[in-house]
Tab-separated table of C-alpha atoms in Angstrom:
chain	number	residue	atom	x	y	z
A	157	UNK	CA	81.063	101.940	85.145
A	158	UNK	CA	79.339	102.308	81.865
A	159	UNK	CA	81.954	101.594	79.160
A	160	UNK	CA	80.811	102.332	75.226
A	161	UNK	CA	83.347	99.918	73.787
A	162	UNK	CA	81.864	99.957	70.276
A	163	UNK	CA	84.143	103.604	69.358
A	164	UNK	CA	87.186	102.203	70.733
A	165	UNK	CA	90.024	101.236	68.798
A	166	UNK	CA	93.314	100.883	69.658
A	167	UNK	CA	96.329	103.304	68.887
A	168	UNK	CA	99.916	102.445	68.872
A	169	UNK	CA	100.684	105.142	71.599
A	170	UNK	CA	97.422	103.142	73.663
A	171	UNK	CA	98.608	99.783	73.040
A	172	UNK	CA	102.574	101.130	73.908
A	173	UNK	CA	100.994	102.939	77.120
A	174	UNK	CA	98.881	99.483	77.835
A	175	UNK	CA	102.236	97.426	77.922
A	176	UNK	CA	103.554	100.133	80.244
A	177	UNK	CA	101.483	100.009	83.066
A	178	UNK	CA	101.320	96.422	82.818
A	179	UNK	CA	104.910	96.530	83.614
A	180	UNK	CA	104.347	99.460	85.873
A	181	UNK	CA	100.817	98.413	87.369
A	182	UNK	CA	100.512	102.101	90.104
A	183	UNK	CA	100.360	103.564	86.340
A	184	UNK	CA	97.657	101.638	84.682
A	185	UNK	CA	94.938	104.072	86.190
A	186	UNK	CA	96.005	106.535	84.344
A	187	UNK	CA	94.493	105.400	80.792
A	188	UNK	CA	91.444	105.591	79.978
A	189	UNK	CA	89.169	102.134	80.630
A	190	UNK	CA	87.562	102.166	77.054
A	191	UNK	CA	91.041	102.760	75.972
A	192	UNK	CA	92.170	99.983	78.427
A	193	UNK	CA	90.080	97.250	77.521
A	194	UNK	CA	89.873	97.763	73.748
A	195	UNK	CA	93.677	97.522	73.880
A	196	UNK	CA	93.710	94.479	76.138
A	197	UNK	CA	92.013	92.416	73.490
A	198	UNK	CA	94.381	93.915	71.116
A	199	UNK	CA	96.800	92.702	72.418
A	200	UNK	CA	95.475	89.324	73.373
A	201	UNK	CA	94.600	89.073	70.004
A	202	UNK	CA	97.872	89.959	67.407
A	203	UNK	CA	100.283	88.321	71.275
A	204	UNK	CA	100.891	85.360	73.128
A	205	UNK	CA	97.961	85.459	76.114
A	206	UNK	CA	99.062	87.404	78.338
A	207	UNK	CA	101.915	89.322	75.996
A	208	UNK	CA	105.334	87.668	76.304
A	209	UNK	CA	107.252	89.222	79.560
A	210	UNK	CA	103.659	90.583	80.848
A	211	UNK	CA	103.034	89.595	84.475
A	212	UNK	CA	99.825	87.615	84.889
A	213	UNK	CA	99.359	89.808	88.430
A	214	UNK	CA	99.960	92.837	85.856
A	215	UNK	CA	97.557	92.253	83.834
A	216	UNK	CA	94.788	91.509	85.772
A	217	UNK	CA	95.379	94.375	87.989
A	218	UNK	CA	94.808	96.668	84.471
A	219	UNK	CA	91.389	94.271	83.951
A	220	UNK	CA	90.394	95.276	87.304
A	221	UNK	CA	90.973	98.697	87.189
A	222	UNK	CA	87.930	98.605	84.090
A	223	UNK	CA	86.365	95.929	85.949
A	224	UNK	CA	86.709	96.626	89.710
A	225	UNK	CA	83.449	98.715	89.812
A	226	UNK	CA	80.794	96.713	87.652
A	227	UNK	CA	78.762	94.119	89.233
A	228	UNK	CA	78.920	91.444	87.103
A	229	UNK	CA	82.162	91.481	87.661
A	230	UNK	CA	84.136	90.017	90.976
A	231	UNK	CA	87.435	89.910	91.764
A	232	UNK	CA	89.893	87.310	90.647
A	233	UNK	CA	89.878	84.808	93.174
A	234	UNK	CA	93.783	83.836	93.719
A	235	UNK	CA	95.736	80.858	94.409
A	236	UNK	CA	97.974	81.581	98.226
A	237	UNK	CA	101.645	81.439	96.353
A	238	UNK	CA	103.554	78.399	97.956
A	239	UNK	CA	101.140	75.948	97.770
A	240	UNK	CA	100.807	72.927	95.871
A	241	UNK	CA	97.573	74.358	94.201
A	242	UNK	CA	99.455	77.294	93.204
A	243	UNK	CA	102.026	75.834	91.473
A	244	UNK	CA	99.639	73.447	89.405
A	245	UNK	CA	98.062	77.473	88.713
A	246	UNK	CA	101.657	77.961	87.556
A	247	UNK	CA	101.789	75.037	85.930
A	248	UNK	CA	98.811	74.709	83.706
A	249	UNK	CA	99.212	78.610	82.517
A	250	UNK	CA	103.092	77.982	81.322
A	251	UNK	CA	101.171	75.326	79.397
A	252	UNK	CA	98.306	77.870	77.858
A	253	UNK	CA	101.312	80.557	77.367
A	254	UNK	CA	103.256	77.341	75.337
A	255	UNK	CA	101.653	77.449	71.997
A	256	UNK	CA	100.674	73.413	72.788
A	257	UNK	CA	98.000	72.200	71.546
A	258	UNK	CA	95.021	73.009	74.104
A	259	UNK	CA	93.903	69.453	73.975
A	260	UNK	CA	97.834	68.050	75.909
A	261	UNK	CA	97.007	71.335	77.351
A	262	UNK	CA	94.150	70.062	79.684
A	263	UNK	CA	95.217	66.846	80.832
A	264	UNK	CA	96.600	65.265	84.538
A	265	UNK	CA	100.271	66.292	84.446
A	266	UNK	CA	102.286	62.965	85.704
A	267	UNK	CA	101.950	62.449	89.427
A	268	UNK	CA	99.574	65.516	89.868
A	269	UNK	CA	95.500	65.003	91.758
A	270	UNK	CA	92.675	65.054	89.889
A	271	UNK	CA	91.090	67.289	92.434
A	272	UNK	CA	93.201	70.049	93.079
A	273	UNK	CA	93.920	69.916	88.919
A	274	UNK	CA	89.830	70.259	88.779
A	275	UNK	CA	90.239	72.851	91.424
A	276	UNK	CA	92.661	74.887	89.830
A	277	UNK	CA	90.552	75.320	86.275
A	278	UNK	CA	86.560	76.015	87.938
A	279	UNK	CA	88.820	78.962	89.462
A	280	UNK	CA	89.956	79.699	86.752
A	281	UNK	CA	87.555	79.826	84.063
A	282	UNK	CA	85.579	81.303	86.968
A	283	UNK	CA	87.685	84.649	86.564
A	284	UNK	CA	88.005	83.920	83.095
A	285	UNK	CA	84.313	83.968	82.106
A	286	UNK	CA	83.690	85.897	84.609
A	287	UNK	CA	85.347	88.546	82.665
A	288	UNK	CA	83.587	87.739	79.917
A	289	UNK	CA	80.429	88.513	80.782
A	290	UNK	CA	81.738	91.686	82.752
A	291	UNK	CA	82.901	93.030	78.606
A	292	UNK	CA	79.385	92.347	77.454
A	293	UNK	CA	76.744	92.946	80.607
A	294	UNK	CA	76.098	96.675	79.615
A	295	UNK	CA	74.138	95.445	76.721
A	296	UNK	CA	72.626	92.619	78.565
A	297	UNK	CA	69.277	94.647	80.574
A	298	UNK	CA	66.274	93.619	81.371
A	299	UNK	CA	64.721	95.170	77.820
A	300	UNK	CA	67.098	93.541	75.443
A	301	UNK	CA	67.396	89.641	77.404
A	302	UNK	CA	64.450	89.489	79.797
A	303	UNK	CA	64.901	85.952	80.318
A	304	UNK	CA	67.800	83.866	80.307
A	305	UNK	CA	68.570	82.275	77.345
A	306	UNK	CA	70.156	81.014	74.558
A	307	UNK	CA	67.875	81.725	71.592
A	308	UNK	CA	64.300	80.695	71.341
A	309	UNK	CA	64.895	76.818	71.960
A	310	UNK	CA	66.673	76.828	75.179
A	311	UNK	CA	65.873	78.621	78.633
A	312	UNK	CA	67.409	78.261	81.638
A	313	UNK	CA	65.910	78.972	85.230
A	314	UNK	CA	67.784	79.620	88.255
A	315	UNK	CA	66.913	78.207	91.031
A	316	UNK	CA	69.190	77.581	94.592
A	317	UNK	CA	67.377	76.008	96.933
A	318	UNK	CA	67.228	78.914	99.162
A	319	UNK	CA	65.870	82.244	97.807
A	320	UNK	CA	64.406	80.285	94.746
A	321	UNK	CA	63.397	77.073	95.819
A	322	UNK	CA	61.682	75.883	92.695
A	323	UNK	CA	62.802	76.694	88.957
A	324	UNK	CA	62.047	80.301	88.502
A	325	UNK	CA	62.223	82.694	84.980
A	326	UNK	CA	65.011	85.613	85.850
A	327	UNK	CA	66.204	88.127	83.453
A	328	UNK	CA	70.024	87.219	82.571
A	329	UNK	CA	71.537	89.575	83.965
A	330	UNK	CA	69.901	89.146	87.558
A	331	UNK	CA	70.274	85.417	86.371
A	332	UNK	CA	74.295	86.485	85.716
A	333	UNK	CA	74.228	88.024	89.598
A	334	UNK	CA	72.843	85.221	91.282
A	335	UNK	CA	74.974	82.519	89.296
A	336	UNK	CA	78.328	84.174	90.080
A	337	UNK	CA	77.562	84.987	93.963
A	338	UNK	CA	76.579	80.516	93.994
A	339	UNK	CA	79.757	80.038	92.167
A	340	UNK	CA	81.976	82.580	94.521
A	341	UNK	CA	80.447	81.197	98.119
A	342	UNK	CA	81.348	77.491	96.402
A	343	UNK	CA	84.901	78.473	95.989
A	344	UNK	CA	85.487	80.022	99.211
A	345	UNK	CA	83.778	77.561	101.078
A	346	UNK	CA	87.053	75.723	102.508
A	347	UNK	CA	84.432	72.276	103.071
A	348	UNK	CA	84.198	72.248	99.703
A	349	UNK	CA	87.493	73.916	97.701
A	350	UNK	CA	89.910	73.510	100.943
A	351	UNK	CA	93.477	75.669	100.860
A	352	UNK	CA	94.946	73.688	104.081
A	353	UNK	CA	97.503	71.572	103.558
A	354	UNK	CA	96.168	68.263	104.081
A	355	UNK	CA	92.572	68.843	103.908
A	356	UNK	CA	90.982	66.847	101.795
A	357	UNK	CA	88.393	67.099	99.482
A	358	UNK	CA	84.539	66.469	100.186
A	359	UNK	CA	83.445	63.378	98.733
A	360	UNK	CA	80.835	65.037	96.537
A	361	UNK	CA	83.499	67.637	95.441
A	362	UNK	CA	83.610	66.494	91.603
A	363	UNK	CA	79.603	66.330	91.496
A	364	UNK	CA	79.564	70.110	92.840
A	365	UNK	CA	82.832	71.438	90.453
A	366	UNK	CA	80.166	69.215	87.301
A	367	UNK	CA	77.129	71.670	88.369
A	368	UNK	CA	79.820	74.609	88.529
A	369	UNK	CA	80.522	73.869	84.939
A	370	UNK	CA	77.299	73.190	84.054
A	371	UNK	CA	76.722	76.452	84.751
A	372	UNK	CA	79.219	78.138	83.403
A	373	UNK	CA	78.469	76.549	80.171
A	374	UNK	CA	75.122	79.221	79.947
A	375	UNK	CA	77.393	81.953	80.067
A	376	UNK	CA	79.589	81.067	76.537
A	377	UNK	CA	75.512	80.333	75.571
A	378	UNK	CA	73.990	83.443	76.020
A	379	UNK	CA	77.091	85.630	75.142
A	380	UNK	CA	77.622	83.105	71.551
A	381	UNK	CA	73.680	83.245	70.948
A	382	UNK	CA	73.173	87.575	72.208
A	383	UNK	CA	75.568	89.407	72.323
A	384	UNK	CA	78.300	87.707	69.724
A	385	UNK	CA	77.745	90.791	67.709
A	386	UNK	CA	79.252	92.962	70.782
A	387	UNK	CA	81.954	90.773	70.875
A	388	UNK	CA	82.806	91.221	67.187
A	389	UNK	CA	82.782	95.319	67.361
A	390	UNK	CA	85.736	94.915	70.571
A	391	UNK	CA	87.743	92.421	68.386
A	392	UNK	CA	87.951	90.089	71.089
A	393	UNK	CA	86.256	86.992	69.415
A	394	UNK	CA	89.420	85.151	69.262
A	395	UNK	CA	90.031	85.421	72.980
A	396	UNK	CA	86.725	84.050	73.701
A	397	UNK	CA	86.745	81.107	71.384
A	398	UNK	CA	90.193	80.194	72.916
A	399	UNK	CA	88.670	80.801	76.713
A	400	UNK	CA	85.717	77.844	75.673
A	401	UNK	CA	87.720	75.566	73.405
A	402	UNK	CA	90.251	75.686	76.130
A	403	UNK	CA	87.184	74.744	78.372
A	404	UNK	CA	85.198	72.864	75.921
A	405	UNK	CA	88.535	70.056	75.755
A	406	UNK	CA	89.034	69.741	79.401
A	407	UNK	CA	85.200	69.186	80.021
A	408	UNK	CA	85.560	66.967	77.782
A	409	UNK	CA	88.620	65.505	79.320
A	410	UNK	CA	87.164	64.657	82.126
A	411	UNK	CA	83.580	64.150	81.121
A	412	UNK	CA	82.687	66.897	83.336
A	413	UNK	CA	79.427	67.673	81.426
A	414	UNK	CA	76.320	65.570	79.818
A	415	UNK	CA	77.044	65.940	76.757
A	416	UNK	CA	72.857	66.182	76.592
A	417	UNK	CA	73.564	69.949	78.362
A	418	UNK	CA	75.758	71.476	75.447
A	419	UNK	CA	73.559	71.097	72.367
A	420	UNK	CA	73.220	74.839	72.459
A	421	UNK	CA	76.907	75.405	71.178
A	422	UNK	CA	76.789	72.039	68.864
A	423	UNK	CA	77.355	73.441	65.436
A	424	UNK	CA	79.394	75.972	66.775
A	425	UNK	CA	81.740	73.881	69.109
A	426	UNK	CA	82.393	70.946	66.354
A	427	UNK	CA	83.476	74.331	63.726
A	428	UNK	CA	86.574	75.706	65.853
A	429	UNK	CA	86.745	72.556	67.926
A	430	UNK	CA	87.927	69.681	65.703
């Protein structure tokens, strides 16, 4: 699916229709995809995120109408209702929507397990960062981005121990697809992200999550440095900045990334996170 987002402007009618469709998801497919995504970002910027009274599931469905056929966007990973992790997810989302300081939102709730808290956030960041890249993927081609990089100083090479045993230069789009596949396979692995009650996390769980979060950071680097003009043309910069700040405060709270890896966005981070 190709979305020409640059030329789309939200109208009051689009926004009204979008809000109605979020309350009645079966109507969302009647929206033009270009109007839908542009209006979603407009709503995210001008109202609470998501807008007051709009169910998370409906927002996800509406976004899914736009990105369901985009290879760079994966279906949202969900937590099974009734499980402890689902309750933690709801608690985290409620804190986000309450307008609390993001530094406080990321703190471990009293009485909750750290591994469960990290698991919930890793899945949530995967969903949201995946969506962020999906919004700019049409501009991220082998011609425009022949190497996965963050400007002239930073280059990322892919290695997974299977098909790519050595660090390999790849176009950014190829790198992103491989990375999202890799993360998705880990999240779906019951031995790493157990969903059954009473099944413990593996001993290396935190190390796995650190690796996932480190690679997700590279999406921010590439999008901010190479595609921020496209982000701004959609009016999505405020939403992406908020997502980045949430991510940054979380990894900082639990020391989940070596600070040397954050160097590519150091100046921007100091401006928007301090």
